[in-house]
Amino acid sequence: MKTKHIFITGGVVSSLGKGITGAALAMLLEKRGYRVAMQKLDPYLNVDPGTMSPFQHGEVFVTDDGAETDLDLGHYERIAGVTCSKASNYTSGKIYSNVIARERSGGYLGGTVQVIPHITDEIKKAMRSLH
Amino acid sequence: MDIAITEIGGTSGDIESLPFLEAARQFKLESAANDVIFLHLTLVPFIRAAKELKTKPSQHSVATLRGIGIEPDLLVCRSEVPLEEDHFKKLSMFCNVPTRYVVEELDVKNSIYEVPLELARQELDLKVLELLNMEPGTLDLDSYRQWLDGVLHPQKECTVAVVGKYIKHQDAYKSIYEALHHAGIKHSARVKFLLVEAEDLESSDAEKILGPADAILVPGGFGERGVRGKVKAVEYARTHKVPFLGICLGMQCAVIEFARDVLGWKDANSTEFNEMTTHPVIDLMLEQRSITDKGGTMRLGAYPCVFDPESLAAKIYGKTEISERHRHRYEFNSKYRKDLEDAGLSIAGTNPESGLVEVVELKDHPYFIGCQYHPEFKSRPQDPHPLFAGLIAAALKGHEHAKAQ
């Protein structure tokens, strides 16, 4: 079966508990017999939260495969019972650095690198990496 | 994988998250019908002065999303009071979401583990599956409800002091608080947190601050600020026989305190804080010395650890080979291993390949464990981490004992 996708967006204010709501939904879907994977996309430009002070960002959650990630992944693991990995957290910084590294190595030779389509393609790749 | 859930950080309208939303829009455009849905989580605030719920902010946030080409399929409304039929209708009308797919998510009273039940009450899971054109299957929450009932009605209680350097930020030790909570659940106990800013401890009477604690936990951290306070907390736990768990820097502080107080090496330290110390009992790992980049370069992720079969850790885990997650640059300096062991510090666990010391213990103590790794990341509500479960068991024992006297 093809993987179905749920995007969770937030409105009005931050700290509404998108992570907890997503994780709780994942738990219910798992109890109904489905295998669920979870992912967080963070808009900031740090490649990961590993270099940020806990005062800025709260805890840095570490996965088995050694990714330093957003603390929402802790909710995913605890509430939904999923196991997270490097594919479970991408930041704008990570996406941009991948694209820029590819540009430097000649991956877009001859072309202008742009937000659309290059950054958005890279983001879609990250979204599909969960499948 | 059957279902992938992607949470897009930030709120609709932020400049930073636009590329993510644009990519998600394209993602749906390129997928088959019913394969991709958007769930928009929004706030419906209660205005006390008017005694009214306001849907306008939600209308605006959805309008912003629609402006960039995203039509939410589901609207989940966070609210402190129940929405009325009018609100559902209004939100449906202005946000272009059928009323059936406008659901409320009320604030839960006591525990985040109530949230799944709150969503189930609204049949959010069923509505999601409907929209994705998937079979509903069956949902049995009886055992979860039973477990949650235990969570909400603890029979005992104990107090754990968490001596940290980022105490003021409530999410800085999220997994640690959760792991303590899970351990409490296992023992039907409410775990009260005594949050101690390590720096405050430096100039105060330890007894006055830590006296009420049935257990002391010193978590990880980076940099010198607060280290003196953490060391003082270790000293108090060691000499007053208060159950203790030191994690990462907390374990390193335990080694430093032991070297200073028991071995009399007054300037024993980590080279992170004093490069000139004559007794660098904690030192930068060899493989870290050539690293200058700061991002993603620590010793990170899962590594194995093997316990001494006679150790408390082996008894608590019920096995001698484990794997735990790490995040550090500095390590126990094996050069001092023999001296420290001879003085009574037990080396309970090491990495089988490098010999890196992962766990230290004290024998003549009800519960004193320091671990280089982060056990808190692997604790689950219904499967608490052994080191936390052990700490709470010891804390409860001490608590009962104190009460009996």
Short mmCIF file of C-alpha atoms in Angstrom, two decimals, chain A residues 1-29 31-44 48-68 70-72 74-79 81-84 90-92 95-96 115-117 119-121 123-124 127-128 130-131, chain B residues 1-12 16-17 19-24 26-27 30 32 34-43 57-58 61 65 76 78 105 112-113 115-116 119-120 124-126 128-129 132-141 144 165-169 171-176 178 182 225 294-298 300-302 325-327 376-381:
data_model
loop_
_atom_site.label_atom_id
_atom_site.label_comp_id
_atom_site.label_asym_id
_atom_site.label_seq_id
_atom_site.Cartn_x
_atom_site.Cartn_y
_atom_site.Cartn_z
CA MET A 1 0.00 0.00 0.00
CA LYS A 2 1.14 3.51 -0.74
CA THR A 3 1.96 5.69 2.25
CA LYS A 4 -0.72 8.25 3.01
CA HIS A 5 0.32 11.61 4.36
CA ILE A 6 -1.06 13.94 7.01
CA PHE A 7 0.33 17.46 7.28
CA ILE A 8 -0.21 19.33 10.52
CA THR A 9 -0.08 23.11 10.36
CA GLY A 10 -0.58 25.56 13.18
CA GLY A 11 -2.44 28.83 13.39
CA VAL A 12 -2.88 31.90 15.61
CA VAL A 13 -0.10 31.24 18.13
CA SER A 14 2.76 28.81 18.68
CA SER A 15 2.90 26.39 21.64
CA LEU A 16 -0.58 25.05 20.85
CA GLY A 17 0.76 21.52 21.17
CA LYS A 18 0.98 20.45 17.53
CA GLY A 19 3.53 17.83 18.59
CA ILE A 20 1.35 16.37 21.32
CA THR A 21 -1.79 16.44 19.16
CA GLY A 22 0.07 14.77 16.28
CA ALA A 23 1.54 12.14 18.57
CA ALA A 24 -1.84 11.42 20.19
CA LEU A 25 -3.44 11.05 16.74
CA ALA A 26 -0.61 8.72 15.71
CA MET A 27 -1.21 6.60 18.81
CA LEU A 28 -4.91 6.20 17.96
CA LEU A 29 -4.13 5.31 14.33
CA LYS A 31 -4.18 1.22 17.86
CA ARG A 32 -6.46 0.91 14.84
CA GLY A 33 -3.83 -1.26 13.21
CA TYR A 34 -1.77 1.13 11.09
CA ARG A 35 1.98 1.68 11.02
CA VAL A 36 2.70 5.37 11.51
CA ALA A 37 5.86 7.45 11.08
CA MET A 38 6.28 11.01 12.34
CA GLN A 39 8.35 14.00 11.30
CA LYS A 40 8.87 17.61 12.36
CA LEU A 41 9.92 20.38 10.00
CA ASP A 42 11.45 23.38 11.76
CA PRO A 43 11.65 26.75 9.99
CA TYR A 44 14.83 28.09 11.64
CA ASP A 48 19.83 21.22 13.88
CA PRO A 49 19.05 22.42 17.42
CA GLY A 50 22.28 20.90 18.74
CA THR A 51 24.08 24.24 18.90
CA MET A 52 21.22 26.10 20.58
CA SER A 53 20.98 26.86 24.29
CA PRO A 54 18.26 24.99 26.15
CA PHE A 55 17.03 28.46 27.18
CA GLN A 56 16.30 29.13 23.50
CA HIS A 57 14.89 25.88 22.39
CA GLY A 58 14.29 23.61 25.35
CA GLU A 59 15.76 20.16 25.42
CA VAL A 60 17.67 18.67 22.50
CA PHE A 61 16.25 15.21 21.91
CA VAL A 62 18.74 12.59 20.70
CA THR A 63 17.71 9.66 18.50
CA ASP A 64 19.31 6.21 18.32
CA ASP A 65 21.00 7.08 15.04
CA GLY A 66 22.60 10.13 16.62
CA ALA A 67 20.47 13.03 15.38
CA GLU A 68 20.14 16.07 17.65
CA ASP A 70 13.51 19.02 18.37
CA LEU A 71 11.92 18.00 21.66
CA ASP A 72 8.63 17.26 19.90
CA GLY A 74 10.29 13.08 22.47
CA HIS A 75 6.49 13.38 22.44
CA TYR A 76 6.37 11.25 19.28
CA GLU A 77 8.41 8.50 20.91
CA ARG A 78 6.65 8.65 24.26
CA ILE A 79 3.02 9.17 23.24
CA GLY A 81 5.56 4.89 20.66
CA VAL A 82 7.31 5.43 17.32
CA THR A 83 11.11 5.31 17.00
CA CYS A 84 12.51 8.45 15.43
CA TYR A 90 14.52 18.65 9.18
CA THR A 91 15.20 22.37 9.58
CA SER A 92 15.34 25.04 6.89
CA ILE A 95 17.46 21.75 3.65
CA TYR A 96 19.39 24.82 2.45
CA VAL A 115 13.57 28.41 -3.65
CA ILE A 116 11.07 27.03 -6.14
CA PRO A 117 11.83 24.39 -7.37
CA ILE A 119 14.41 24.14 -2.06
CA THR A 120 10.84 22.86 -2.34
CA ASP A 121 12.06 19.72 -4.16
CA ILE A 123 11.73 19.52 1.19
CA LYS A 124 9.48 17.10 -0.69
CA MET A 127 8.80 14.42 3.36
CA ARG A 128 9.03 11.27 1.24
CA LEU A 130 9.39 8.85 5.83
CA HIS A 131 7.67 6.44 3.42
CA MET B 1 4.75 2.75 6.44
CA ASP B 2 0.96 3.17 6.18
CA ILE B 3 0.68 6.76 7.36
CA ALA B 4 3.29 9.50 7.64
CA ILE B 5 2.55 12.52 9.80
CA THR B 6 4.54 15.67 9.12
CA GLU B 7 4.30 18.54 11.57
CA ILE B 8 5.23 21.90 10.08
CA GLY B 9 6.71 24.13 12.78
CA GLY B 10 5.73 27.75 13.24
CA THR B 11 2.35 29.27 12.47
CA SER B 12 0.69 30.08 9.16
CA GLU B 16 10.31 31.27 7.57
CA SER B 17 7.84 28.43 7.12
CA PRO B 19 8.90 27.10 1.71
CA PHE B 20 7.67 24.18 3.83
CA LEU B 21 4.03 25.08 3.24
CA GLU B 22 4.68 25.59 -0.48
CA ALA B 23 6.35 22.17 -0.67
CA ALA B 24 3.41 20.60 1.17
CA GLN B 26 2.93 20.81 -4.21
CA PHE B 27 3.13 17.44 -2.46
CA GLU B 30 1.29 15.68 -7.09
CA ALA B 32 -3.60 10.96 -5.78
CA ASN B 34 -7.34 11.00 -0.67
CA ASP B 35 -3.63 10.34 -0.22
CA VAL B 36 -2.75 13.64 1.46
CA ILE B 37 -4.69 15.68 3.99
CA PHE B 38 -4.06 18.87 5.91
CA LEU B 39 -4.94 19.17 9.57
CA HIS B 40 -4.84 22.71 10.88
CA LEU B 41 -4.47 23.17 14.62
CA THR B 42 -5.77 26.49 15.82
CA LEU B 43 -6.68 28.37 18.97
CA PRO B 57 -8.21 34.44 14.85
CA SER B 58 -8.84 30.96 13.42
CA SER B 61 -5.12 31.88 10.07
CA LEU B 65 -3.26 29.25 4.51
CA VAL B 76 -8.71 21.07 15.30
CA ARG B 78 -7.68 24.10 20.98
CA GLU B 105 -9.50 19.68 21.55
CA ILE B 112 -0.71 14.95 28.50
CA TYR B 113 -1.46 11.23 28.35
CA VAL B 115 -4.85 13.86 25.05
CA PRO B 116 -5.38 10.65 23.01
CA LEU B 119 -9.08 13.21 20.49
CA ALA B 120 -10.83 9.82 20.50
CA LEU B 124 -10.51 12.59 15.16
CA ASP B 125 -8.82 9.31 14.21
CA LEU B 126 -11.96 8.05 12.44
CA VAL B 128 -8.78 11.24 9.44
CA LEU B 129 -9.19 7.70 8.12
CA LEU B 132 -7.77 9.26 3.65
CA ASN B 133 -10.24 6.64 2.43
CA MET B 134 -8.82 3.98 4.77
CA GLU B 135 -10.57 1.23 6.73
CA PRO B 136 -11.47 2.29 10.28
CA GLY B 137 -10.31 -0.95 11.92
CA THR B 138 -11.18 -1.20 15.60
CA LEU B 139 -10.08 0.87 18.53
CA ASP B 140 -9.77 -0.64 21.98
CA LEU B 141 -8.76 1.87 24.62
CA TYR B 144 -5.13 2.47 28.16
CA LYS B 165 21.34 24.97 35.08
CA TYR B 166 18.42 25.60 32.74
CA ILE B 167 15.73 25.12 35.38
CA LYS B 168 13.79 28.27 34.49
CA HIS B 169 12.96 26.98 31.04
CA ASP B 171 11.08 22.39 28.50
CA ALA B 172 14.85 22.25 29.07
CA TYR B 173 14.64 18.88 30.87
CA LYS B 174 11.41 17.66 29.28
CA SER B 175 12.43 14.03 28.87
CA ILE B 176 13.83 13.90 32.41
CA GLU B 178 8.64 12.73 31.82
CA HIS B 182 6.75 7.39 34.14
CA ARG B 225 28.14 27.91 35.13
CA LYS B 294 30.59 22.53 17.00
CA GLY B 295 27.55 21.23 15.12
CA GLY B 296 26.76 17.51 15.17
CA THR B 297 30.27 16.55 16.25
CA MET B 298 29.73 15.17 19.75
CA LEU B 300 26.03 11.06 19.53
CA GLY B 301 23.38 8.37 19.51
CA ALA B 302 23.23 4.74 20.59
CA ARG B 325 21.85 7.24 23.69
CA HIS B 326 24.74 9.64 24.17
CA ARG B 327 25.58 13.30 23.67
CA GLU B 376 15.63 9.70 29.84
CA PHE B 377 15.30 9.50 26.05
CA LYS B 378 14.23 5.86 26.15
CA SER B 379 11.67 6.01 28.93
CA ARG B 380 8.09 5.29 27.88
CA PRO B 381 4.93 5.98 29.90
#
